[in-house]
Amino acid sequence: MSIYDSQYLNEMISGDRIKLAKLLTSVENGLSLDLDNYLENGSRVEKWGVTGPPGAGKSTLVDKIVEDRLSRNQKVAVLAVDPSSPLTGGALLGDRLRLSNADDHESVYFRSMSTRGNSNAIPSRIGSMIDVLSVAGFETIIVETVGSGQAEVQICSVADRIILVESPISGDIIQAEKAGVMEISDIIVVNKSDLEGAEQK
């Protein structure tokens, strides 16, 4: 019998973060759980994907979104994905350094994770991890992808709304017209407006 029984899940729902962390780790490692009953009875969850090229300012923008949700008295969770090294398999997992609310607010849950060698911008198990966070009562769940390119559109499979973060030096009009991540974005944010070219439309 799994240790993740109804009592365990109810304690997690009541706010036990150690149980939440352990369950997320097990799901990330391949555990499958039937959470349909919990998800059906839960409230509506906003699922946001934040994607864009490396260095565009995704983590800084996520911090501001978290700040906004806290001002609305919402519980918000962030899954921040970092690429794993093709040489060592390790990952820095440094996104939380840019989030001022990552560790000091009871209504915020932040988890860093690596791609574990996956070539996609998000790990394959992230949808199941989002389900766990939904059951745990988080009203907004944000997935920050690794620095992604034009073809990295997998975020659509787990998020309801996609924010694409770009910088003024991301490319010319030909680049913007190409198919890919720009086509699936609900909001395009041009960040770092102090750089040359920010005023060009």
PDB file of C-alpha atoms in Angstrom:
ATOM      1  CA  MET A   1       0.000   0.000   0.000  1.00  0.00           C
ATOM      2  CA  SER A   2       1.341   3.432  -0.919  1.00  0.00           C
ATOM      3  CA  ILE A   3       2.278   5.805   1.868  1.00  0.00           C
ATOM      4  CA  TYR A   4       0.480   8.494  -0.132  1.00  0.00           C
ATOM      5  CA  ASP A   5      -2.957   7.494   1.114  1.00  0.00           C
ATOM      6  CA  SER A   6      -5.942   9.761   1.830  1.00  0.00           C
ATOM      7  CA  GLN A   7      -4.600  10.665   5.277  1.00  0.00           C
ATOM      8  CA  TYR A   8      -1.276  11.720   3.797  1.00  0.00           C
ATOM      9  CA  LEU A   9      -2.993  13.800   1.100  1.00  0.00           C
ATOM     10  CA  ASN A  10      -5.337  15.431   3.605  1.00  0.00           C
ATOM     11  CA  GLU A  11      -2.383  16.443   5.775  1.00  0.00           C
ATOM     12  CA  MET A  12      -0.682  17.869   2.695  1.00  0.00           C
ATOM     13  CA  ILE A  13      -3.841  19.791   1.806  1.00  0.00           C
ATOM     14  CA  SER A  14      -3.892  21.145   5.366  1.00  0.00           C
ATOM     15  CA  GLY A  15      -0.502  22.738   4.769  1.00  0.00           C
ATOM     16  CA  ASP A  16       2.163  20.156   5.633  1.00  0.00           C
ATOM     17  CA  ARG A  17       4.991  21.323   3.357  1.00  0.00           C
ATOM     18  CA  ILE A  18       7.289  18.423   4.160  1.00  0.00           C
ATOM     19  CA  LYS A  19       4.654  16.013   2.878  1.00  0.00           C
ATOM     20  CA  LEU A  20       4.139  18.225  -0.181  1.00  0.00           C
ATOM     21  CA  ALA A  21       7.864  18.254  -0.944  1.00  0.00           C
ATOM     22  CA  LYS A  22       8.190  14.474  -0.537  1.00  0.00           C
ATOM     23  CA  LEU A  23       5.212  13.806  -2.781  1.00  0.00           C
ATOM     24  CA  LEU A  24       6.512  16.163  -5.468  1.00  0.00           C
ATOM     25  CA  THR A  25       9.879  14.403  -5.365  1.00  0.00           C
ATOM     26  CA  SER A  26       8.234  11.004  -5.770  1.00  0.00           C
ATOM     27  CA  VAL A  27       6.092  12.246  -8.674  1.00  0.00           C
ATOM     28  CA  GLU A  28       9.145  13.817 -10.309  1.00  0.00           C
ATOM     29  CA  ASN A  29      10.878  10.440  -9.988  1.00  0.00           C
ATOM     30  CA  GLY A  30       8.032   8.649 -11.771  1.00  0.00           C
ATOM     31  CA  LEU A  31       5.300   7.932  -9.194  1.00  0.00           C
ATOM     32  CA  SER A  32       1.789   7.865 -10.682  1.00  0.00           C
ATOM     33  CA  LEU A  33      -1.180   8.878  -8.530  1.00  0.00           C
ATOM     34  CA  ASP A  34      -4.901   9.050  -9.232  1.00  0.00           C
ATOM     35  CA  LEU A  35      -5.841  12.535  -8.023  1.00  0.00           C
ATOM     36  CA  ASP A  36      -8.971  12.938 -10.155  1.00  0.00           C
ATOM     37  CA  ASN A  37     -11.357  13.028  -7.185  1.00  0.00           C
ATOM     38  CA  TYR A  38      -9.311  15.730  -5.477  1.00  0.00           C
ATOM     39  CA  LEU A  39      -8.980  17.762  -8.663  1.00  0.00           C
ATOM     40  CA  GLU A  40     -12.704  17.568  -9.430  1.00  0.00           C
ATOM     41  CA  ASN A  41     -13.566  18.909  -6.005  1.00  0.00           C
ATOM     42  CA  GLY A  42     -10.958  21.650  -6.062  1.00  0.00           C
ATOM     43  CA  SER A  43     -11.275  25.292  -7.043  1.00  0.00           C
ATOM     44  CA  ARG A  44     -10.210  26.752 -10.367  1.00  0.00           C
ATOM     45  CA  VAL A  45      -6.427  26.971 -10.680  1.00  0.00           C
ATOM     46  CA  GLU A  46      -4.604  29.425 -12.936  1.00  0.00           C
ATOM     47  CA  LYS A  47      -1.691  27.747 -14.710  1.00  0.00           C
ATOM     48  CA  TRP A  48       0.827  30.131 -16.249  1.00  0.00           C
ATOM     49  CA  GLY A  49       3.826  29.276 -18.389  1.00  0.00           C
ATOM     50  CA  VAL A  50       6.678  31.780 -18.603  1.00  0.00           C
ATOM     51  CA  THR A  51       9.104  31.098 -21.431  1.00  0.00           C
ATOM     52  CA  GLY A  52      11.685  32.888 -23.534  1.00  0.00           C
ATOM     53  CA  PRO A  53      15.380  32.929 -24.406  1.00  0.00           C
ATOM     54  CA  PRO A  54      18.139  32.830 -21.787  1.00  0.00           C
ATOM     55  CA  GLY A  55      18.767  36.148 -20.077  1.00  0.00           C
ATOM     56  CA  ALA A  56      15.489  37.783 -21.098  1.00  0.00           C
ATOM     57  CA  GLY A  57      14.421  38.247 -17.483  1.00  0.00           C
ATOM     58  CA  LYS A  58      11.939  35.423 -16.904  1.00  0.00           C
ATOM     59  CA  SER A  59      12.758  34.985 -13.217  1.00  0.00           C
ATOM     60  CA  THR A  60      12.511  38.701 -12.502  1.00  0.00           C
ATOM     61  CA  LEU A  61       9.091  38.823 -14.171  1.00  0.00           C
ATOM     62  CA  VAL A  62       7.937  35.752 -12.237  1.00  0.00           C
ATOM     63  CA  ASP A  63       8.905  37.528  -9.017  1.00  0.00           C
ATOM     64  CA  LYS A  64       6.602  40.426  -9.923  1.00  0.00           C
ATOM     65  CA  ILE A  65       3.740  38.066 -10.769  1.00  0.00           C
ATOM     66  CA  VAL A  66       4.174  36.356  -7.400  1.00  0.00           C
ATOM     67  CA  GLU A  67       4.153  39.740  -5.691  1.00  0.00           C
ATOM     68  CA  ASP A  68       0.908  40.633  -7.467  1.00  0.00           C
ATOM     69  CA  ARG A  69      -0.783  37.366  -6.485  1.00  0.00           C
ATOM     70  CA  LEU A  70       0.256  37.809  -2.855  1.00  0.00           C
ATOM     71  CA  SER A  71      -1.317  41.273  -2.869  1.00  0.00           C
ATOM     72  CA  ARG A  72      -4.577  39.497  -3.814  1.00  0.00           C
ATOM     73  CA  ASN A  73      -4.192  37.045  -0.910  1.00  0.00           C
ATOM     74  CA  GLN A  74      -3.663  34.099  -3.245  1.00  0.00           C
ATOM     75  CA  LYS A  75      -1.516  31.027  -2.707  1.00  0.00           C
ATOM     76  CA  VAL A  76       1.008  30.789  -5.522  1.00  0.00           C
ATOM     77  CA  ALA A  77       3.489  28.066  -6.497  1.00  0.00           C
ATOM     78  CA  VAL A  78       6.446  28.323  -8.851  1.00  0.00           C
ATOM     79  CA  LEU A  79       8.133  25.447 -10.666  1.00  0.00           C
ATOM     80  CA  ALA A  80      11.373  26.843 -12.060  1.00  0.00           C
ATOM     81  CA  VAL A  81      13.188  24.626 -14.543  1.00  0.00           C
ATOM     82  CA  ASP A  82      16.927  24.849 -15.166  1.00  0.00           C
ATOM     83  CA  PRO A  83      18.845  22.936 -17.839  1.00  0.00           C
ATOM     84  CA  SER A  84      21.017  20.057 -16.714  1.00  0.00           C
ATOM     85  CA  SER A  85      24.592  19.882 -17.933  1.00  0.00           C
ATOM     86  CA  PRO A  86      25.192  17.474 -20.830  1.00  0.00           C
ATOM     87  CA  LEU A  87      28.612  16.775 -19.323  1.00  0.00           C
ATOM     88  CA  THR A  88      27.962  16.310 -15.598  1.00  0.00           C
ATOM     89  CA  GLY A  89      24.166  15.983 -15.412  1.00  0.00           C
ATOM     90  CA  GLY A  90      24.072  18.688 -12.726  1.00  0.00           C
ATOM     91  CA  ALA A  91      22.128  21.952 -12.702  1.00  0.00           C
ATOM     92  CA  LEU A  92      22.652  25.255 -10.902  1.00  0.00           C
ATOM     93  CA  LEU A  93      18.978  25.675  -9.857  1.00  0.00           C
ATOM     94  CA  GLY A  94      19.616  29.360  -9.210  1.00  0.00           C
ATOM     95  CA  ASP A  95      16.287  30.893 -10.247  1.00  0.00           C
ATOM     96  CA  ARG A  96      15.141  31.411  -6.654  1.00  0.00           C
ATOM     97  CA  LEU A  97      17.957  33.929  -6.162  1.00  0.00           C
ATOM     98  CA  ARG A  98      15.959  36.415  -8.253  1.00  0.00           C
ATOM     99  CA  LEU A  99      12.704  35.884  -6.361  1.00  0.00           C
ATOM    100  CA  SER A 100      12.342  38.124  -3.333  1.00  0.00           C
ATOM    101  CA  ASN A 101       9.357  36.110  -2.041  1.00  0.00           C
ATOM    102  CA  ALA A 102      10.738  32.633  -2.657  1.00  0.00           C
ATOM    103  CA  ASP A 103      11.458  31.623   0.924  1.00  0.00           C
ATOM    104  CA  ASP A 104       9.864  34.107   3.288  1.00  0.00           C
ATOM    105  CA  HIS A 105       6.126  33.927   2.688  1.00  0.00           C
ATOM    106  CA  GLU A 106       3.775  31.150   3.809  1.00  0.00           C
ATOM    107  CA  SER A 107       1.551  31.600   0.743  1.00  0.00           C
ATOM    108  CA  VAL A 108       4.410  30.946  -1.713  1.00  0.00           C
ATOM    109  CA  TYR A 109       5.880  27.586  -2.635  1.00  0.00           C
ATOM    110  CA  PHE A 110       8.967  27.575  -4.833  1.00  0.00           C
ATOM    111  CA  ARG A 111      10.610  24.488  -6.289  1.00  0.00           C
ATOM    112  CA  SER A 112      13.645  24.354  -8.531  1.00  0.00           C
ATOM    113  CA  MET A 113      14.056  21.386 -10.814  1.00  0.00           C
ATOM    114  CA  SER A 114      16.320  20.332 -13.644  1.00  0.00           C
ATOM    115  CA  THR A 115      15.507  18.917 -17.055  1.00  0.00           C
ATOM    116  CA  ARG A 116      17.493  15.785 -16.106  1.00  0.00           C
ATOM    117  CA  GLY A 117      18.924  15.561 -19.590  1.00  0.00           C
ATOM    118  CA  ASN A 118      15.565  16.055 -21.292  1.00  0.00           C
ATOM    119  CA  SER A 119      16.028  18.142 -24.435  1.00  0.00           C
ATOM    120  CA  ASN A 120      12.689  19.918 -23.889  1.00  0.00           C
ATOM    121  CA  ALA A 121      12.187  23.172 -21.985  1.00  0.00           C
ATOM    122  CA  ILE A 122      10.166  21.352 -19.312  1.00  0.00           C
ATOM    123  CA  PRO A 123      10.537  17.891 -17.727  1.00  0.00           C
ATOM    124  CA  SER A 124       8.049  15.213 -18.749  1.00  0.00           C
ATOM    125  CA  ARG A 125       6.627  14.838 -15.213  1.00  0.00           C
ATOM    126  CA  ILE A 126       5.780  18.491 -14.693  1.00  0.00           C
ATOM    127  CA  GLY A 127       2.081  18.059 -15.526  1.00  0.00           C
ATOM    128  CA  SER A 128       1.671  15.570 -12.674  1.00  0.00           C
ATOM    129  CA  MET A 129       3.552  17.906 -10.330  1.00  0.00           C
ATOM    130  CA  ILE A 130       1.137  20.698 -11.250  1.00  0.00           C
ATOM    131  CA  ASP A 131      -1.745  18.370 -10.302  1.00  0.00           C
ATOM    132  CA  VAL A 132      -0.188  17.829  -6.862  1.00  0.00           C
ATOM    133  CA  LEU A 133       0.162  21.569  -6.325  1.00  0.00           C
ATOM    134  CA  SER A 134      -3.448  22.055  -7.430  1.00  0.00           C
ATOM    135  CA  VAL A 135      -4.621  19.511  -4.875  1.00  0.00           C
ATOM    136  CA  ALA A 136      -2.490  21.250  -2.232  1.00  0.00           C
ATOM    137  CA  GLY A 137      -4.578  24.383  -2.701  1.00  0.00           C
ATOM    138  CA  PHE A 138      -2.383  26.699  -4.758  1.00  0.00           C
ATOM    139  CA  GLU A 139      -4.545  29.074  -6.777  1.00  0.00           C
ATOM    140  CA  THR A 140      -1.871  30.197  -9.228  1.00  0.00           C
ATOM    141  CA  ILE A 141       0.853  27.861 -10.490  1.00  0.00           C
ATOM    142  CA  ILE A 142       3.676  29.303 -12.593  1.00  0.00           C
ATOM    143  CA  VAL A 143       6.047  27.185 -14.648  1.00  0.00           C
ATOM    144  CA  GLU A 144       9.231  28.964 -15.687  1.00  0.00           C
ATOM    145  CA  THR A 145      10.885  27.057 -18.517  1.00  0.00           C
ATOM    146  CA  VAL A 146      14.561  26.865 -19.295  1.00  0.00           C
ATOM    147  CA  GLY A 147      15.866  29.430 -21.761  1.00  0.00           C
ATOM    148  CA  SER A 148      14.016  28.207 -24.824  1.00  0.00           C
ATOM    149  CA  GLY A 149      14.141  28.639 -28.560  1.00  0.00           C
ATOM    150  CA  GLN A 150      11.530  28.916 -31.286  1.00  0.00           C
ATOM    151  CA  ALA A 151      10.562  25.246 -31.296  1.00  0.00           C
ATOM    152  CA  GLU A 152      10.080  24.892 -27.534  1.00  0.00           C
ATOM    153  CA  VAL A 153       6.269  24.840 -27.367  1.00  0.00           C
ATOM    154  CA  GLN A 154       5.757  21.945 -24.922  1.00  0.00           C
ATOM    155  CA  ILE A 155       4.692  24.421 -22.234  1.00  0.00           C
ATOM    156  CA  CYS A 156       1.288  24.529 -23.995  1.00  0.00           C
ATOM    157  CA  SER A 157       0.541  21.037 -22.742  1.00  0.00           C
ATOM    158  CA  VAL A 158       0.559  22.057 -19.063  1.00  0.00           C
ATOM    159  CA  ALA A 159      -0.280  25.779 -18.929  1.00  0.00           C
ATOM    160  CA  ASP A 160      -3.501  27.646 -19.701  1.00  0.00           C
ATOM    161  CA  ARG A 161      -1.768  30.938 -20.482  1.00  0.00           C
ATOM    162  CA  ILE A 162       1.706  31.502 -21.939  1.00  0.00           C
ATOM    163  CA  ILE A 163       3.883  34.561 -21.356  1.00  0.00           C
ATOM    164  CA  LEU A 164       6.783  34.930 -23.788  1.00  0.00           C
ATOM    165  CA  VAL A 165       9.557  37.156 -22.455  1.00  0.00           C
ATOM    166  CA  GLU A 166      11.808  38.777 -25.031  1.00  0.00           C
ATOM    167  CA  SER A 167      14.473  41.467 -24.979  1.00  0.00           C
ATOM    168  CA  PRO A 168      15.033  44.237 -27.569  1.00  0.00           C
ATOM    169  CA  ILE A 169      18.036  42.363 -28.944  1.00  0.00           C
ATOM    170  CA  SER A 170      16.177  39.081 -29.563  1.00  0.00           C
ATOM    171  CA  GLY A 171      16.122  39.475 -33.347  1.00  0.00           C
ATOM    172  CA  ASP A 172      14.707  41.329 -36.308  1.00  0.00           C
ATOM    173  CA  ILE A 173      11.278  41.265 -37.978  1.00  0.00           C
ATOM    174  CA  ILE A 174      12.143  38.109 -39.941  1.00  0.00           C
ATOM    175  CA  GLN A 175      12.859  36.313 -36.673  1.00  0.00           C
ATOM    176  CA  ALA A 176       9.556  37.508 -35.247  1.00  0.00           C
ATOM    177  CA  GLU A 177       7.577  36.199 -38.216  1.00  0.00           C
ATOM    178  CA  LYS A 178       8.933  32.654 -37.962  1.00  0.00           C
ATOM    179  CA  ALA A 179       6.676  29.892 -36.637  1.00  0.00           C
ATOM    180  CA  GLY A 180       7.119  28.584 -33.137  1.00  0.00           C
ATOM    181  CA  VAL A 181       6.811  29.865 -29.605  1.00  0.00           C
ATOM    182  CA  MET A 182       5.466  33.294 -30.653  1.00  0.00           C
ATOM    183  CA  GLU A 183       2.417  31.613 -32.147  1.00  0.00           C
ATOM    184  CA  ILE A 184       1.366  29.981 -28.890  1.00  0.00           C
ATOM    185  CA  SER A 185       1.951  32.983 -26.614  1.00  0.00           C
ATOM    186  CA  ASP A 186      -0.970  34.831 -25.024  1.00  0.00           C
ATOM    187  CA  ILE A 187       1.205  37.713 -23.820  1.00  0.00           C
ATOM    188  CA  ILE A 188       4.545  38.886 -25.222  1.00  0.00           C
ATOM    189  CA  VAL A 189       6.603  40.930 -22.787  1.00  0.00           C
ATOM    190  CA  VAL A 190       9.505  42.987 -24.123  1.00  0.00           C
ATOM    191  CA  ASN A 191      11.750  43.192 -21.090  1.00  0.00           C
ATOM    192  CA  LYS A 192      14.930  45.169 -20.389  1.00  0.00           C
ATOM    193  CA  SER A 193      13.592  48.394 -21.919  1.00  0.00           C
ATOM    194  CA  ASP A 194      16.843  50.189 -21.095  1.00  0.00           C
ATOM    195  CA  LEU A 195      18.564  48.393 -23.989  1.00  0.00           C
ATOM    196  CA  GLU A 196      18.992  49.881 -27.427  1.00  0.00           C
ATOM    197  CA  GLY A 197      16.049  49.220 -29.717  1.00  0.00           C
ATOM    198  CA  ALA A 198      13.390  49.027 -26.987  1.00  0.00           C
ATOM    199  CA  GLU A 199      11.367  51.892 -28.497  1.00  0.00           C
ATOM    200  CA  GLN A 200      11.138  50.329 -31.953  1.00  0.00           C
ATOM    201  CA  LYS A 201       7.744  48.845 -32.813  1.00  0.00           C
TER     202      LYS A 201
END
